[in-house]
Amino acid sequence: MSHINFRIVVVVLLAASASIARAADIEVKDAWIRLLPAGVPAGGYMTIHNGTGQSIVLTGASSGAYGHVMLHRTVEQGGISRMLPVDRIEIPAGSTLAFAPGGYHVMLTKPNYAIAAGERVPVTLEFSDKHRITARFDVRGPSDK
Ligand SMILES: [Cu+2]
């Protein structure tokens, strides 16, 4: 009986260490949120570096600070700038993807409290293999650089 338990513990430890190594290989940097006045949704920006040896796919995001979080992309269509929801963003091995104004962004709506410039807000990124990374986003006001 104790022998069986020991084997279960070893398997769990191996699974945990594989997932820790994986997390260290995916780097989220320069994460920030632009607040906008009058209930206009806030946009979240960052860079994600995929230092793993394989392609990763971002499939969603969530935050304890916002009730509704989506991945969006701003595109030009017929000279008009529009935002489209995105349900998967592939990041090839070794590459860096930028979320930036005018392109990919995290759309944050329904704040759970009065979020102010200068705060930091956690946003959890979800990947297709169920892997999750939580990053702290610096909150900037509408005209902050
Ligand atoms: Cu958007």
Short mmCIF file of N, CA and C and ligand atoms in Angstrom, two decimals:
data_model
loop_
_atom_site.label_atom_id
_atom_site.label_comp_id
_atom_site.label_asym_id
_atom_site.label_seq_id
_atom_site.Cartn_x
_atom_site.Cartn_y
_atom_site.Cartn_z
N MET A 1 0.83 -1.21 0.00
CA MET A 1 0.00 0.00 0.00
C MET A 1 0.87 1.26 0.00
N SER A 2 1.85 1.32 0.90
CA SER A 2 2.71 2.51 0.94
C SER A 2 3.54 2.61 -0.34
N HIS A 3 3.87 1.49 -0.94
CA HIS A 3 4.61 1.49 -2.19
C HIS A 3 3.80 2.17 -3.31
N ILE A 4 2.54 1.86 -3.37
CA ILE A 4 1.65 2.47 -4.39
C ILE A 4 1.57 3.98 -4.18
N ASN A 5 1.41 4.39 -2.93
CA ASN A 5 1.33 5.82 -2.63
C ASN A 5 2.60 6.55 -3.07
N PHE A 6 3.74 5.94 -2.83
CA PHE A 6 5.01 6.55 -3.22
C PHE A 6 5.06 6.80 -4.73
N ARG A 7 4.60 5.83 -5.51
CA ARG A 7 4.62 6.00 -6.96
C ARG A 7 3.70 7.14 -7.41
N ILE A 8 2.58 7.28 -6.75
CA ILE A 8 1.66 8.38 -7.10
C ILE A 8 2.34 9.73 -6.83
N VAL A 9 3.02 9.85 -5.70
CA VAL A 9 3.70 11.09 -5.35
C VAL A 9 4.75 11.44 -6.41
N VAL A 10 5.52 10.45 -6.86
CA VAL A 10 6.56 10.69 -7.86
C VAL A 10 5.94 11.24 -9.15
N VAL A 11 4.85 10.64 -9.58
CA VAL A 11 4.19 11.08 -10.82
C VAL A 11 3.71 12.53 -10.68
N VAL A 12 3.12 12.85 -9.54
CA VAL A 12 2.62 14.22 -9.32
C VAL A 12 3.78 15.21 -9.34
N LEU A 13 4.89 14.88 -8.70
CA LEU A 13 6.05 15.77 -8.67
C LEU A 13 6.60 16.00 -10.07
N LEU A 14 6.68 14.95 -10.87
CA LEU A 14 7.18 15.09 -12.24
C LEU A 14 6.27 16.01 -13.04
N ALA A 15 4.98 15.85 -12.89
CA ALA A 15 4.03 16.70 -13.63
C ALA A 15 4.19 18.15 -13.21
N ALA A 16 4.35 18.40 -11.91
CA ALA A 16 4.49 19.76 -11.40
C ALA A 16 5.78 20.40 -11.92
N SER A 17 6.88 19.68 -11.93
CA SER A 17 8.14 20.29 -12.36
C SER A 17 8.12 20.56 -13.86
N ALA A 18 7.45 19.73 -14.65
CA ALA A 18 7.34 19.98 -16.09
C ALA A 18 6.58 21.28 -16.32
N SER A 19 5.54 21.51 -15.55
CA SER A 19 4.74 22.70 -15.77
C SER A 19 5.47 23.95 -15.29
N ILE A 20 6.30 23.85 -14.24
CA ILE A 20 7.10 25.00 -13.78
C ILE A 20 8.13 25.38 -14.84
N ALA A 21 8.80 24.39 -15.43
CA ALA A 21 9.80 24.66 -16.47
C ALA A 21 9.13 25.36 -17.65
N ARG A 22 7.96 24.92 -17.98
CA ARG A 22 7.22 25.48 -19.09
C ARG A 22 6.88 26.95 -18.82
N ALA A 23 6.45 27.25 -17.60
CA ALA A 23 6.06 28.62 -17.27
C ALA A 23 7.25 29.55 -17.39
N ALA A 24 8.42 29.11 -16.97
CA ALA A 24 9.61 29.96 -17.04
C ALA A 24 10.01 30.24 -18.48
N ASP A 25 9.61 29.42 -19.39
CA ASP A 25 9.97 29.58 -20.79
C ASP A 25 9.03 30.51 -21.55
N ILE A 26 7.91 30.84 -20.95
CA ILE A 26 6.98 31.78 -21.58
C ILE A 26 7.04 33.05 -20.74
N GLU A 27 7.46 34.14 -21.36
CA GLU A 27 7.71 35.37 -20.63
C GLU A 27 6.72 36.45 -21.05
N VAL A 28 6.04 37.02 -20.06
CA VAL A 28 5.12 38.13 -20.34
C VAL A 28 5.76 39.39 -19.80
N LYS A 29 5.98 40.39 -20.65
CA LYS A 29 6.68 41.61 -20.25
C LYS A 29 5.89 42.85 -20.65
N ASP A 30 6.27 43.97 -20.01
CA ASP A 30 5.70 45.28 -20.38
C ASP A 30 4.17 45.25 -20.44
N ALA A 31 3.57 44.63 -19.42
CA ALA A 31 2.11 44.49 -19.41
C ALA A 31 1.48 45.74 -18.80
N TRP A 32 0.54 46.32 -19.52
CA TRP A 32 -0.13 47.53 -19.02
C TRP A 32 -1.54 47.63 -19.56
N ILE A 33 -2.34 48.39 -18.85
CA ILE A 33 -3.74 48.59 -19.22
C ILE A 33 -3.99 50.08 -19.40
N ARG A 34 -4.66 50.43 -20.49
CA ARG A 34 -5.07 51.82 -20.71
C ARG A 34 -6.51 51.98 -20.26
N LEU A 35 -6.72 52.78 -19.21
CA LEU A 35 -8.09 53.10 -18.79
C LEU A 35 -8.65 54.15 -19.73
N LEU A 36 -9.93 54.08 -20.01
CA LEU A 36 -10.58 55.10 -20.83
C LEU A 36 -11.80 55.61 -20.08
N PRO A 37 -12.16 56.87 -20.30
CA PRO A 37 -13.25 57.46 -19.52
C PRO A 37 -14.63 56.96 -19.95
N ALA A 38 -15.61 57.25 -19.13
CA ALA A 38 -17.03 57.08 -19.45
C ALA A 38 -17.42 55.67 -19.89
N GLY A 39 -16.89 54.69 -19.19
CA GLY A 39 -17.33 53.32 -19.45
C GLY A 39 -16.81 52.69 -20.73
N VAL A 40 -15.91 53.39 -21.43
CA VAL A 40 -15.30 52.79 -22.62
C VAL A 40 -14.37 51.67 -22.15
N PRO A 41 -14.43 50.48 -22.80
CA PRO A 41 -13.61 49.36 -22.32
C PRO A 41 -12.12 49.70 -22.28
N ALA A 42 -11.44 49.15 -21.27
CA ALA A 42 -10.00 49.32 -21.15
C ALA A 42 -9.30 48.32 -22.06
N GLY A 43 -8.11 48.70 -22.56
CA GLY A 43 -7.32 47.81 -23.41
C GLY A 43 -6.07 47.36 -22.67
N GLY A 44 -5.75 46.09 -22.77
CA GLY A 44 -4.54 45.55 -22.14
C GLY A 44 -3.49 45.21 -23.19
N TYR A 45 -2.23 45.58 -22.90
CA TYR A 45 -1.13 45.38 -23.85
C TYR A 45 0.05 44.72 -23.17
N MET A 46 0.88 44.02 -23.95
CA MET A 46 2.02 43.29 -23.37
C MET A 46 2.83 42.69 -24.50
N THR A 47 3.97 42.12 -24.16
CA THR A 47 4.64 41.25 -25.11
C THR A 47 4.75 39.87 -24.48
N ILE A 48 4.59 38.84 -25.32
CA ILE A 48 4.72 37.46 -24.86
C ILE A 48 5.84 36.83 -25.66
N HIS A 49 6.86 36.34 -24.94
CA HIS A 49 7.94 35.63 -25.62
C HIS A 49 7.79 34.13 -25.39
N ASN A 50 7.78 33.39 -26.46
CA ASN A 50 7.68 31.93 -26.37
C ASN A 50 9.08 31.33 -26.45
N GLY A 51 9.66 31.06 -25.29
CA GLY A 51 11.00 30.48 -25.22
C GLY A 51 10.97 28.95 -25.17
N THR A 52 9.80 28.37 -25.36
CA THR A 52 9.72 26.91 -25.39
C THR A 52 10.14 26.44 -26.78
N GLY A 53 10.35 25.18 -26.93
CA GLY A 53 10.76 24.63 -28.21
C GLY A 53 9.60 24.35 -29.14
N GLN A 54 8.40 24.72 -28.72
CA GLN A 54 7.26 24.43 -29.57
C GLN A 54 6.27 25.58 -29.60
N SER A 55 5.45 25.57 -30.63
CA SER A 55 4.44 26.59 -30.81
C SER A 55 3.45 26.56 -29.64
N ILE A 56 3.00 27.73 -29.20
CA ILE A 56 1.97 27.80 -28.16
C ILE A 56 0.78 28.59 -28.73
N VAL A 57 -0.39 28.34 -28.18
CA VAL A 57 -1.58 29.02 -28.68
C VAL A 57 -2.32 29.67 -27.50
N LEU A 58 -2.41 30.98 -27.55
CA LEU A 58 -3.16 31.73 -26.55
C LEU A 58 -4.65 31.63 -26.91
N THR A 59 -5.47 31.21 -25.95
CA THR A 59 -6.89 30.98 -26.27
C THR A 59 -7.84 31.87 -25.47
N GLY A 60 -7.33 32.57 -24.46
CA GLY A 60 -8.24 33.41 -23.69
C GLY A 60 -7.53 34.08 -22.54
N ALA A 61 -8.28 34.92 -21.82
CA ALA A 61 -7.73 35.61 -20.67
C ALA A 61 -8.86 35.87 -19.68
N SER A 62 -8.47 36.03 -18.42
CA SER A 62 -9.46 36.35 -17.39
C SER A 62 -8.78 37.21 -16.34
N SER A 63 -9.59 37.86 -15.50
CA SER A 63 -9.02 38.70 -14.46
C SER A 63 -9.99 38.80 -13.31
N GLY A 64 -9.46 38.77 -12.10
CA GLY A 64 -10.31 38.98 -10.93
C GLY A 64 -10.80 40.41 -10.85
N ALA A 65 -10.16 41.33 -11.59
CA ALA A 65 -10.51 42.75 -11.51
C ALA A 65 -11.60 43.14 -12.50
N TYR A 66 -11.82 42.31 -13.51
CA TYR A 66 -12.83 42.62 -14.54
C TYR A 66 -13.77 41.43 -14.73
N GLY A 67 -15.03 41.73 -14.91
CA GLY A 67 -16.02 40.67 -15.08
C GLY A 67 -16.01 40.04 -16.46
N HIS A 68 -15.45 40.77 -17.44
CA HIS A 68 -15.47 40.24 -18.80
C HIS A 68 -14.15 40.59 -19.49
N VAL A 69 -13.46 39.59 -19.98
CA VAL A 69 -12.15 39.78 -20.60
C VAL A 69 -12.11 39.00 -21.91
N MET A 70 -11.71 39.67 -22.98
CA MET A 70 -11.66 39.02 -24.29
C MET A 70 -10.35 39.34 -24.99
N LEU A 71 -9.94 38.46 -25.90
CA LEU A 71 -8.83 38.76 -26.80
C LEU A 71 -9.42 39.42 -28.04
N HIS A 72 -8.86 40.55 -28.42
CA HIS A 72 -9.35 41.31 -29.58
C HIS A 72 -8.20 41.67 -30.50
N ARG A 73 -8.57 41.97 -31.73
CA ARG A 73 -7.59 42.52 -32.65
C ARG A 73 -8.22 43.69 -33.39
N THR A 74 -7.51 44.79 -33.47
CA THR A 74 -7.99 45.93 -34.26
C THR A 74 -7.50 45.74 -35.69
N VAL A 75 -8.42 45.84 -36.64
CA VAL A 75 -8.05 45.70 -38.06
C VAL A 75 -8.66 46.86 -38.84
N GLU A 76 -8.03 47.16 -39.96
CA GLU A 76 -8.57 48.17 -40.88
C GLU A 76 -9.43 47.46 -41.91
N GLN A 77 -10.66 47.90 -42.03
CA GLN A 77 -11.53 47.33 -43.07
C GLN A 77 -12.18 48.47 -43.82
N GLY A 78 -11.81 48.61 -45.09
CA GLY A 78 -12.35 49.69 -45.91
C GLY A 78 -12.07 51.06 -45.30
N GLY A 79 -10.87 51.21 -44.74
CA GLY A 79 -10.49 52.50 -44.17
C GLY A 79 -11.06 52.78 -42.80
N ILE A 80 -11.83 51.80 -42.28
CA ILE A 80 -12.41 51.98 -40.95
C ILE A 80 -11.74 51.01 -39.99
N SER A 81 -11.39 51.51 -38.83
CA SER A 81 -10.75 50.68 -37.81
C SER A 81 -11.82 49.95 -37.00
N ARG A 82 -11.73 48.63 -36.95
CA ARG A 82 -12.72 47.84 -36.21
C ARG A 82 -12.01 46.87 -35.28
N MET A 83 -12.70 46.46 -34.21
CA MET A 83 -12.15 45.44 -33.33
C MET A 83 -12.88 44.13 -33.56
N LEU A 84 -12.11 43.07 -33.68
CA LEU A 84 -12.70 41.75 -33.86
C LEU A 84 -12.27 40.84 -32.73
N PRO A 85 -13.19 40.00 -32.21
CA PRO A 85 -12.78 39.02 -31.21
C PRO A 85 -11.89 37.94 -31.84
N VAL A 86 -10.94 37.46 -31.07
CA VAL A 86 -10.01 36.44 -31.55
C VAL A 86 -10.08 35.28 -30.58
N ASP A 87 -10.22 34.05 -31.07
CA ASP A 87 -10.29 32.95 -30.10
C ASP A 87 -9.01 32.12 -30.02
N ARG A 88 -8.05 32.36 -30.93
CA ARG A 88 -6.74 31.72 -30.76
C ARG A 88 -5.66 32.53 -31.45
N ILE A 89 -4.54 32.68 -30.77
CA ILE A 89 -3.41 33.40 -31.32
C ILE A 89 -2.19 32.50 -31.17
N GLU A 90 -1.65 32.05 -32.29
CA GLU A 90 -0.50 31.15 -32.23
C GLU A 90 0.79 31.96 -32.10
N ILE A 91 1.66 31.51 -31.23
CA ILE A 91 2.98 32.14 -31.06
C ILE A 91 4.02 31.06 -31.34
N PRO A 92 4.68 31.12 -32.50
CA PRO A 92 5.64 30.07 -32.86
C PRO A 92 6.81 30.00 -31.88
N ALA A 93 7.46 28.85 -31.84
CA ALA A 93 8.61 28.63 -30.96
C ALA A 93 9.65 29.72 -31.20
N GLY A 94 10.15 30.30 -30.11
CA GLY A 94 11.23 31.27 -30.20
C GLY A 94 10.80 32.68 -30.60
N SER A 95 9.51 32.90 -30.81
CA SER A 95 9.11 34.22 -31.29
C SER A 95 8.42 35.04 -30.20
N THR A 96 8.30 36.33 -30.45
CA THR A 96 7.68 37.26 -29.51
C THR A 96 6.47 37.89 -30.18
N LEU A 97 5.37 37.92 -29.47
CA LEU A 97 4.16 38.54 -30.00
C LEU A 97 3.85 39.78 -29.18
N ALA A 98 3.62 40.89 -29.87
CA ALA A 98 3.29 42.14 -29.18
C ALA A 98 1.79 42.40 -29.23
N PHE A 99 1.22 42.68 -28.08
CA PHE A 99 -0.13 43.23 -27.99
C PHE A 99 0.09 44.73 -27.88
N ALA A 100 -0.40 45.50 -28.84
CA ALA A 100 -0.12 46.93 -28.85
C ALA A 100 -1.31 47.68 -29.42
N PRO A 101 -1.45 48.98 -29.07
CA PRO A 101 -2.54 49.77 -29.63
C PRO A 101 -2.56 49.66 -31.16
N GLY A 102 -3.74 49.45 -31.72
CA GLY A 102 -3.87 49.29 -33.17
C GLY A 102 -3.77 47.85 -33.64
N GLY A 103 -3.51 46.92 -32.71
CA GLY A 103 -3.38 45.51 -33.08
C GLY A 103 -4.05 44.62 -32.05
N TYR A 104 -3.36 43.57 -31.66
CA TYR A 104 -3.92 42.70 -30.62
C TYR A 104 -4.03 43.47 -29.31
N HIS A 105 -5.10 43.22 -28.59
CA HIS A 105 -5.24 43.77 -27.24
C HIS A 105 -6.16 42.88 -26.42
N VAL A 106 -6.06 43.02 -25.12
CA VAL A 106 -6.99 42.36 -24.21
C VAL A 106 -8.07 43.38 -23.89
N MET A 107 -9.32 43.03 -24.18
CA MET A 107 -10.42 43.97 -23.95
C MET A 107 -11.02 43.67 -22.59
N LEU A 108 -11.00 44.66 -21.71
CA LEU A 108 -11.44 44.46 -20.33
C LEU A 108 -12.67 45.31 -20.05
N THR A 109 -13.77 44.64 -19.69
CA THR A 109 -15.00 45.37 -19.36
C THR A 109 -15.57 44.86 -18.04
N LYS A 110 -16.58 45.55 -17.54
CA LYS A 110 -17.23 45.22 -16.28
C LYS A 110 -16.24 45.16 -15.11
N PRO A 111 -15.55 46.27 -14.81
CA PRO A 111 -14.62 46.27 -13.66
C PRO A 111 -15.36 45.90 -12.38
N ASN A 112 -14.69 45.11 -11.55
CA ASN A 112 -15.32 44.67 -10.29
C ASN A 112 -15.20 45.71 -9.17
N TYR A 113 -14.37 46.73 -9.40
CA TYR A 113 -14.24 47.83 -8.43
C TYR A 113 -13.70 49.03 -9.20
N ALA A 114 -13.58 50.18 -8.53
CA ALA A 114 -13.11 51.39 -9.21
C ALA A 114 -11.60 51.29 -9.42
N ILE A 115 -11.19 50.85 -10.59
CA ILE A 115 -9.77 50.65 -10.89
C ILE A 115 -9.17 52.00 -11.28
N ALA A 116 -8.04 52.34 -10.66
CA ALA A 116 -7.44 53.66 -10.88
C ALA A 116 -6.03 53.54 -11.45
N ALA A 117 -5.62 54.57 -12.17
CA ALA A 117 -4.25 54.64 -12.69
C ALA A 117 -3.26 54.49 -11.54
N GLY A 118 -2.16 53.79 -11.78
CA GLY A 118 -1.15 53.58 -10.76
C GLY A 118 -1.30 52.23 -10.06
N GLU A 119 -2.48 51.62 -10.19
CA GLU A 119 -2.66 50.28 -9.61
C GLU A 119 -2.05 49.23 -10.51
N ARG A 120 -1.95 48.03 -9.98
CA ARG A 120 -1.56 46.89 -10.80
C ARG A 120 -2.66 45.85 -10.71
N VAL A 121 -3.00 45.27 -11.84
CA VAL A 121 -4.14 44.37 -11.92
C VAL A 121 -3.67 43.03 -12.49
N PRO A 122 -4.06 41.92 -11.87
CA PRO A 122 -3.65 40.63 -12.42
C PRO A 122 -4.54 40.21 -13.60
N VAL A 123 -3.89 39.72 -14.64
CA VAL A 123 -4.62 39.14 -15.77
C VAL A 123 -4.02 37.76 -16.03
N THR A 124 -4.87 36.76 -16.12
CA THR A 124 -4.41 35.39 -16.37
C THR A 124 -4.60 35.04 -17.84
N LEU A 125 -3.52 34.61 -18.46
CA LEU A 125 -3.54 34.20 -19.86
C LEU A 125 -3.71 32.70 -19.92
N GLU A 126 -4.58 32.25 -20.82
CA GLU A 126 -4.89 30.82 -20.92
C GLU A 126 -4.41 30.30 -22.27
N PHE A 127 -3.72 29.17 -22.22
CA PHE A 127 -3.18 28.57 -23.44
C PHE A 127 -3.92 27.28 -23.76
N SER A 128 -3.79 26.83 -25.01
CA SER A 128 -4.58 25.69 -25.49
C SER A 128 -4.26 24.40 -24.74
N ASP A 129 -3.07 24.31 -24.15
CA ASP A 129 -2.73 23.09 -23.41
C ASP A 129 -3.14 23.19 -21.94
N LYS A 130 -4.03 24.15 -21.63
CA LYS A 130 -4.55 24.38 -20.28
C LYS A 130 -3.54 25.10 -19.39
N HIS A 131 -2.39 25.42 -19.93
CA HIS A 131 -1.40 26.16 -19.18
C HIS A 131 -1.89 27.59 -18.95
N ARG A 132 -1.60 28.14 -17.77
CA ARG A 132 -2.03 29.50 -17.45
C ARG A 132 -0.87 30.30 -16.90
N ILE A 133 -0.83 31.57 -17.24
CA ILE A 133 0.18 32.46 -16.69
C ILE A 133 -0.54 33.72 -16.22
N THR A 134 -0.28 34.12 -14.97
CA THR A 134 -0.87 35.36 -14.47
C THR A 134 0.20 36.44 -14.46
N ALA A 135 -0.10 37.55 -15.10
CA ALA A 135 0.83 38.69 -15.14
C ALA A 135 0.18 39.89 -14.49
N ARG A 136 1.00 40.76 -13.92
CA ARG A 136 0.50 42.00 -13.31
C ARG A 136 0.57 43.09 -14.36
N PHE A 137 -0.55 43.73 -14.60
CA PHE A 137 -0.63 44.80 -15.59
C PHE A 137 -0.64 46.15 -14.87
N ASP A 138 0.26 47.06 -15.27
CA ASP A 138 0.27 48.42 -14.73
C ASP A 138 -0.89 49.19 -15.34
N VAL A 139 -1.67 49.84 -14.49
CA VAL A 139 -2.82 50.59 -14.99
C VAL A 139 -2.42 52.04 -15.26
N ARG A 140 -2.67 52.50 -16.48
CA ARG A 140 -2.37 53.88 -16.86
C ARG A 140 -3.67 54.62 -17.18
N GLY A 141 -3.65 55.91 -16.92
CA GLY A 141 -4.82 56.72 -17.21
C GLY A 141 -4.94 57.00 -18.70
N PRO A 142 -6.04 57.66 -19.10
CA PRO A 142 -6.29 57.89 -20.53
C PRO A 142 -5.17 58.64 -21.23
N SER A 143 -4.50 59.58 -20.53
CA SER A 143 -3.46 60.36 -21.22
C SER A 143 -2.05 60.05 -20.72
N ASP A 144 -1.90 59.07 -19.83
CA ASP A 144 -0.56 58.69 -19.36
C ASP A 144 0.23 58.06 -20.50
N LYS A 145 1.55 58.30 -20.49
CA LYS A 145 2.40 57.68 -21.49
C LYS A 145 2.83 56.31 -20.98
CU CU B 1 -11.24 45.49 -28.27
#
